[in-house]
XYZ file of C-alpha atoms in Angstrom:
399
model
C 22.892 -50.620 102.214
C 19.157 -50.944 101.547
C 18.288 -54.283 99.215
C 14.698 -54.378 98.507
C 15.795 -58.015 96.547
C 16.357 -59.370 100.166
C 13.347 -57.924 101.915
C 10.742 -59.914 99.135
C 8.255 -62.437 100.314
C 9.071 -65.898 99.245
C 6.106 -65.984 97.207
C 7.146 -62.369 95.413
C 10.392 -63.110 94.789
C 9.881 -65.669 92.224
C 6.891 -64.338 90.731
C 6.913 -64.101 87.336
C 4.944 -61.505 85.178
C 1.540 -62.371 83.464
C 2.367 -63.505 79.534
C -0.572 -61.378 78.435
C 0.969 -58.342 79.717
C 4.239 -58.550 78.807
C 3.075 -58.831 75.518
C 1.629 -55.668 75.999
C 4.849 -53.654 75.341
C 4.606 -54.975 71.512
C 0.646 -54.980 71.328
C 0.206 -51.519 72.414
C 2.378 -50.000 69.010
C 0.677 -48.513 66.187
C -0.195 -50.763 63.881
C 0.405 -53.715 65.717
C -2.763 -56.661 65.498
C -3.390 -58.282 68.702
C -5.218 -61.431 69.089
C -3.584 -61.556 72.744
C -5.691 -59.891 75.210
C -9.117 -60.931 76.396
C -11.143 -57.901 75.683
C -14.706 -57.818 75.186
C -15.218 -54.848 72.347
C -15.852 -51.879 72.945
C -18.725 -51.441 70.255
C -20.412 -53.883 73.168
C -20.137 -51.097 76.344
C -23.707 -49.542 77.047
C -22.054 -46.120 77.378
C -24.727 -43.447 76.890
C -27.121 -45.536 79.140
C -24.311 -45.793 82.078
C -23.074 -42.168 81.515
C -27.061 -41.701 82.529
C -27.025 -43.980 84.958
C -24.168 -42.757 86.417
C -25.633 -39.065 86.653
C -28.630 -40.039 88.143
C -27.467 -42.231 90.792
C -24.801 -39.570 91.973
C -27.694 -36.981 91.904
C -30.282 -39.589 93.827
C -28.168 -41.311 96.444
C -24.569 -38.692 96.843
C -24.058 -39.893 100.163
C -25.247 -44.097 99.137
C -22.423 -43.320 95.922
C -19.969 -41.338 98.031
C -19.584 -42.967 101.753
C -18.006 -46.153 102.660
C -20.095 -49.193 102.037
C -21.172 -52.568 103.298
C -18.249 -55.217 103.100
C -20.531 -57.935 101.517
C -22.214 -55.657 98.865
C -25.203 -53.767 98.948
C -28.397 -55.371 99.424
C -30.618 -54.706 96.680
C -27.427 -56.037 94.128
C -27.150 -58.765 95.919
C -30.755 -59.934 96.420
C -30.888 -59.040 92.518
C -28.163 -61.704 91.973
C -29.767 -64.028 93.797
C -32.627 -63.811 92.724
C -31.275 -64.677 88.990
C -29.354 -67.503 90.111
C -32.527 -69.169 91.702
C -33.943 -68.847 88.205
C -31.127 -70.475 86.876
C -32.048 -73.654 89.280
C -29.551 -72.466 92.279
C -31.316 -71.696 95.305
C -29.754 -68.852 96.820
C -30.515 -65.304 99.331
C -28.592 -62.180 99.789
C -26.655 -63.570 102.165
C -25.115 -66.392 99.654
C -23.810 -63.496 97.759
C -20.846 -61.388 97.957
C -19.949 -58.283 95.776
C -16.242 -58.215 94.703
C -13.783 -56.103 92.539
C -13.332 -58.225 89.481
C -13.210 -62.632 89.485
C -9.577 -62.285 90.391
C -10.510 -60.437 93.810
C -13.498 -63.206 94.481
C -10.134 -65.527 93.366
C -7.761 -63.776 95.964
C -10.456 -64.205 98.997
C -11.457 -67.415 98.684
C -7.776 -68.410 98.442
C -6.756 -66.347 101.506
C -9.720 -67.934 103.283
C -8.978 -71.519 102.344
C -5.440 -72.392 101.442
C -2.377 -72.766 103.401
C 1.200 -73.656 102.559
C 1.601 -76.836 100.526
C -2.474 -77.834 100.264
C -3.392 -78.694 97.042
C -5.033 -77.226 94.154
C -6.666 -79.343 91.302
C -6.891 -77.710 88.140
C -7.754 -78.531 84.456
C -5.318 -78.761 81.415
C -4.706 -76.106 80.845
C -6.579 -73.496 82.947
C -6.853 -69.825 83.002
C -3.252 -68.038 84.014
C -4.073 -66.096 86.610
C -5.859 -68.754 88.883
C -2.392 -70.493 88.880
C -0.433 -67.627 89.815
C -2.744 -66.505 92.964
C -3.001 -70.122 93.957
C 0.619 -69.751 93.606
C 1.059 -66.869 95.981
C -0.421 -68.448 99.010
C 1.677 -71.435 98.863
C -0.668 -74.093 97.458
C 0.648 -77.132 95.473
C -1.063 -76.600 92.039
C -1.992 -80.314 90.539
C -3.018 -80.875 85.973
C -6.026 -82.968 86.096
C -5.041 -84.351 82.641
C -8.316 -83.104 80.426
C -9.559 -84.203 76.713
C -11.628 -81.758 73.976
C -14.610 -82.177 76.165
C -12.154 -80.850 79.098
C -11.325 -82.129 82.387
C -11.901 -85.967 82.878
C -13.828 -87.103 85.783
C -11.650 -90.484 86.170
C -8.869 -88.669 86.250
C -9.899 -86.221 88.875
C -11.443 -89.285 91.278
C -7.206 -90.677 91.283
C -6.098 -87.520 92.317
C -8.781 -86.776 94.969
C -7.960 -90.571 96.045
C -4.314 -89.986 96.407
C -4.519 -87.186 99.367
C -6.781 -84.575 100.467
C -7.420 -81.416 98.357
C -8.677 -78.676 99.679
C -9.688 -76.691 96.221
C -11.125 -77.798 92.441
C -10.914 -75.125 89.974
C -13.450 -75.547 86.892
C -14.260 -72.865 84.148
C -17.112 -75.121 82.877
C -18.246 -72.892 79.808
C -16.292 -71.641 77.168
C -13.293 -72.315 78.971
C -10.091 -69.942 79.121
C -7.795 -70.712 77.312
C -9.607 -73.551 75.456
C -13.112 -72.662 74.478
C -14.614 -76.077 75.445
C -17.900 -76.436 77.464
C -17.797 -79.368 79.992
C -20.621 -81.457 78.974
C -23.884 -81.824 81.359
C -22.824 -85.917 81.936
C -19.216 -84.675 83.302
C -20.401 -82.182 85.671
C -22.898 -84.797 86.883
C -20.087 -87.136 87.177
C -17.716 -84.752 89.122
C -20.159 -83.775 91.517
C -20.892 -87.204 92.838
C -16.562 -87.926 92.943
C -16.701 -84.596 95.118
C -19.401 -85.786 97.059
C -17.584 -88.350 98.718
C -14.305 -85.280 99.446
C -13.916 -83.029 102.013
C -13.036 -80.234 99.085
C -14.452 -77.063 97.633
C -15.117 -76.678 93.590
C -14.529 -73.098 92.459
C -16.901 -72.777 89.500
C -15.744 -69.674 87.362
C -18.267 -68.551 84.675
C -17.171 -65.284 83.324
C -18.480 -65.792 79.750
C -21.580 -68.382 80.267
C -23.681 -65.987 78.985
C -21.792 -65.474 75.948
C -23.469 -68.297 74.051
C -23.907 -68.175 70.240
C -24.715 -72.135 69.031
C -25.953 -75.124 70.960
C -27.653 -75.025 73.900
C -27.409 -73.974 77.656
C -25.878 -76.714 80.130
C -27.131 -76.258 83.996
C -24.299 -74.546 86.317
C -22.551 -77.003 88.467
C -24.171 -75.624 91.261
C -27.643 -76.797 90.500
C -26.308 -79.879 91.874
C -24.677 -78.968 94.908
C -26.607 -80.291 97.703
C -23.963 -79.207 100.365
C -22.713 -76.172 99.925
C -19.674 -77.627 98.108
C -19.301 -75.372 94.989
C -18.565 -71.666 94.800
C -20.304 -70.117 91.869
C -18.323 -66.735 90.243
C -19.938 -64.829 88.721
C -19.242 -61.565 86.708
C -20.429 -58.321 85.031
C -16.883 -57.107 83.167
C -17.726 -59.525 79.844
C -21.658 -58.804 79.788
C -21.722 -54.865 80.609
C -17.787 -53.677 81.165
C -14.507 -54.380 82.550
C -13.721 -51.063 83.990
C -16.577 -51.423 86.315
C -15.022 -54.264 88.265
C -17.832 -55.564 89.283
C -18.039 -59.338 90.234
C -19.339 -61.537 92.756
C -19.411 -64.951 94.530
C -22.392 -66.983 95.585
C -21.495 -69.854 98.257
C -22.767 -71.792 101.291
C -22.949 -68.718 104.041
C -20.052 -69.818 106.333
C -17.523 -69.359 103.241
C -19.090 -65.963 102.521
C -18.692 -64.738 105.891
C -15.200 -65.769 105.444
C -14.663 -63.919 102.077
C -16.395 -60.462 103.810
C -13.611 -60.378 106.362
C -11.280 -60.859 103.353
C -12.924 -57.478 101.983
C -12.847 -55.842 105.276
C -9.353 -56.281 105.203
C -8.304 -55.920 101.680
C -10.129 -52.912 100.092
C -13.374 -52.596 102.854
C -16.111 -53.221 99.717
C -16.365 -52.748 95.796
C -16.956 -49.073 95.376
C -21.044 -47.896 96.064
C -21.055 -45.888 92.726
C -19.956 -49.053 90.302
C -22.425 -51.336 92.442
C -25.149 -48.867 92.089
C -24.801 -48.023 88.522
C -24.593 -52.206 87.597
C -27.820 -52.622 90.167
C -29.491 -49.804 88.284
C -28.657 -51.188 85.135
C -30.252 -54.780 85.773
C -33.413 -53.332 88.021
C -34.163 -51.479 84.912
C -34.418 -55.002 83.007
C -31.512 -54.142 80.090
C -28.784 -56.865 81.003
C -31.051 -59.332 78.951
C -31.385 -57.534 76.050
C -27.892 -55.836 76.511
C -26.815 -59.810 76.321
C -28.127 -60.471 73.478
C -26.928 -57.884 71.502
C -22.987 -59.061 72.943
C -23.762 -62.275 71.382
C -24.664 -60.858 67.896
C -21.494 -59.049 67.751
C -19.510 -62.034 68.829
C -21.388 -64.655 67.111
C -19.954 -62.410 63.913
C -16.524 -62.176 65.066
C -16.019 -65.631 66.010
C -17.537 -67.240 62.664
C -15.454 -64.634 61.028
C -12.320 -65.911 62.758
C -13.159 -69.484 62.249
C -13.593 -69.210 58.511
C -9.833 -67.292 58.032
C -8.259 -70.072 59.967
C -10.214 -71.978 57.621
C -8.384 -69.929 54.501
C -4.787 -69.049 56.183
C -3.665 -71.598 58.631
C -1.877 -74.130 57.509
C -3.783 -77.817 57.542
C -1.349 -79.081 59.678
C -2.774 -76.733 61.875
C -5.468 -77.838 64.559
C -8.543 -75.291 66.717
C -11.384 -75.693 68.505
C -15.217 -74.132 67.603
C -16.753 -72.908 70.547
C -20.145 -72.396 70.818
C -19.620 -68.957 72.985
C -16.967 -67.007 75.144
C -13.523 -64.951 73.823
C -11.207 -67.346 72.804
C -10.359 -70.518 70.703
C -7.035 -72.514 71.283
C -5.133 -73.838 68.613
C -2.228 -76.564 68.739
C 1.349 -76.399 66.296
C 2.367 -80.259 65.134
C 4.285 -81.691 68.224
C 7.921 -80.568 68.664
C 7.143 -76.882 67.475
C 7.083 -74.007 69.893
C 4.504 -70.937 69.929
C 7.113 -69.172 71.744
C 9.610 -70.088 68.918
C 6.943 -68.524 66.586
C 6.251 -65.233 68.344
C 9.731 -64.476 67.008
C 8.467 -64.667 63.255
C 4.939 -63.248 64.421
C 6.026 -60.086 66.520
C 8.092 -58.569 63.897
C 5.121 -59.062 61.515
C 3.015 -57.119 63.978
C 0.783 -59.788 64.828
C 0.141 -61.504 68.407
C -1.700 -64.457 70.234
C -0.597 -65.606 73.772
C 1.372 -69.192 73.917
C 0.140 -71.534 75.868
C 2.559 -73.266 77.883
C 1.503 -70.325 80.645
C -1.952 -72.002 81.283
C -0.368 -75.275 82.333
C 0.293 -76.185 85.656
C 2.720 -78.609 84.969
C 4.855 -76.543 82.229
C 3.240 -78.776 79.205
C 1.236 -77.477 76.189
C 4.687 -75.893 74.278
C 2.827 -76.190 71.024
C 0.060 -74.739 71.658
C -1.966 -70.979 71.895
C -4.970 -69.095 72.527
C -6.379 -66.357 70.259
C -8.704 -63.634 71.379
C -11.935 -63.120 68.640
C -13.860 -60.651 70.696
C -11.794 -57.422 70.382
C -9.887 -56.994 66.600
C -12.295 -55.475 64.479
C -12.964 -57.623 60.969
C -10.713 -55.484 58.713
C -8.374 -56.600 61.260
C -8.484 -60.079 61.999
C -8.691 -60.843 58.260
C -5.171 -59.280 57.919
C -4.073 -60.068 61.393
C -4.874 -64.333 60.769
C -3.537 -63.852 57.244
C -0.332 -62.281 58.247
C -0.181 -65.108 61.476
C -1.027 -67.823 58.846
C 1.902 -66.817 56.832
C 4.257 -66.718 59.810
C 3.265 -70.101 61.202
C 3.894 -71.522 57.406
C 7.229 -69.673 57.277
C 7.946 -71.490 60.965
C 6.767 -74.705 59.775
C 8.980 -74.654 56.660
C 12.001 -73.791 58.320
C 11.789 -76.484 60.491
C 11.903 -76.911 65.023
């Protein structure tokens, strides 16, 4: 008798689904007010200028749009890309750059390439949930680098590296997911010269750097990687669209040749017609501009998020202010449960993720990230009213 149960790999069988989408079967109902998800908005997507895009690219370059593709990218994206990142004080060619389907592919790779059974992964506290579960599929041993409200401490990151070799550091050094919180400029400094002295590779993931609406810029990571020791990610789905999966990686050469036969023999190369349209898009000198206008519409919805906690939470209540990014992270008194409360807050039709899924080592019960980017304001000022009034309800009636 067939049993598909007993055929599993060891690391399917116990894989558990992502929070974010199971809390999709609830979010997705009419009516229902989702602070969950980590959707840029819609009113951000440049579609009439990629529906032309689109049109002329197919018209220009069929076969380019249509045939299979170079593994790595193609060239004039990728010289594009690093081009930029030279501005932005990393060095880099074409051939330090490789195209991929989304952060969570470039993710995938570089874990196929590097990790084997039982090598360890350090991670902040808490991190973003996906990272743990692919580092979880290939077998690694996922360490919490315990981490303040300026995010993960150096000190504590030189006692783990000193305890055993690592082979992979995984940083999301501006507006952090889940947290919000920017590493400051003296802690990167500080972590690069620990790493320095480590046979170990830093992943340094910055999907929403360019989503910055107070303070100022601090340098990538990479500006001080002297020996190819950090790989920078990169994406497009927060600054022009999602649906384009468009991402990429830019890393000492003899990792990217390593993450190109991870393409070859995954999904070949990102599709030609998304590359083209995105390479179209930023030849033409609009991802600036189109940046800009992201961070007026976010700069609104975040200060219009901020003041409601302001109004509805409770004051016993606690939540970081980023200065840029999707999401702020907010903490319950100690001994309460955000998973306790989604059962007072998902028959009110109102959602946020709890956080206990971004920790590696099963901590963080009381706290959970909210999402300001997507609700519109009508909204989030009933969707934090009615949460406000559901976490008050759940305080009152006790753990």
């Amino acid at each position: 008798m067939f049993d598909s149960n007993a055929l599993f790999s060891k690391a399917f069988a116990g894989l558990k689904g992502n929070i974010i989408r199971e809390l999709y079967q609830y979010t997705s109902q009419p009516g229902f007010i989702s602070f969950a998800g980590g959707n840029p908005s819609p009113e951000t997507f440049p579609n009439e200028e990629l529906a032309e895009i689109a049109s002329k690219v197919l018209k220009e370059n069929s076969i380019a749009c249509l045939q299979y593709g170079v593994s790595n990218g193609i060239l004039s994206l990728r010289e594009y890309i690093a081009g930029q990142m030279t501005e932005e004080g990393v060095p880099a060619k074409a051939e330090n750059v490789v195209i991929t389907s989304g952060s969570q592919q470039s993710m995938d790779l570089l874990s196929k390439a590097m990790l084997n059974p039982g090598d360890r992964v350090l991670v902040e506290s808490p991190t973003y949930v996906a990272a743990l579960k692919i580092f979880g599929i290939y077998g690694a041993r996922v360490e919490a680098v315990a981490s303040d409200d300026e995010g993960i401490i150096p000190e504590a990151l030189q006692e783990k590296l000193e305890t055993g070799p690592a082979k992979l550091i995984y940083l999301i050094p501006n507006f952090q997911n889940p947290t919000g919180i920017t590493l400051p400029w003296e802690r990167r400094k500080r972590i690069m010269e620990i790493v320095k002295k480590h046979n170990v590779l830093v992943i340094e993931d910055d999907p929403y750097g360019k989503l910055r609406y107070s303070g100022d810029p601090v340098p990538h990571m990479k500006t001080l990687d002297e020996a190819g020791q950090v790989a920078y990610f990169g994406s497009f789905s927060k600054i022009i669209a999602p649906g384009l999966r468009m991402a990429y990686v830019v890393c000492q050469e003899a990792v990217a040749r390593k993450l190109v036969l991870g393409k070859q023999n995954n999904d070949m190369h990102t599709p030609n017609l998304t590359q083209l349209i995105v390479n179209e898009y930023c030849r033409r000198g609009r991802l600036q501009a189109h940046i800009e206008e992201c961070c007026l519409v976010y700069k609104k919805k975040r200060d219009t998020m901020l003041s409601l906690l302001d109004t509805h939470f409770p004051k016993e209540m606690r939540w970081t202010r980023p200065d840029g990014g999707l999401f702020l992270w907010s903490k319950l008194p100690e001994g309460y449960s955000s998973m306790k409360l989604l059962e007072y807050a998902i028959p009110a039709k109102v959602a946020y993720v709890p956080g206990d899924s971004f920790f590696a080592d099963g901590s963080g019960v009381n706290t959970m990230r909210l999402n300001f980017s997507n609700a519109s304001k009508a909204d989030m000022e009933k969707g934090i009213a009615l949460l406000g009034e559901q976490i008050g309800q759940y305080l009152k009636d006790g753990k």
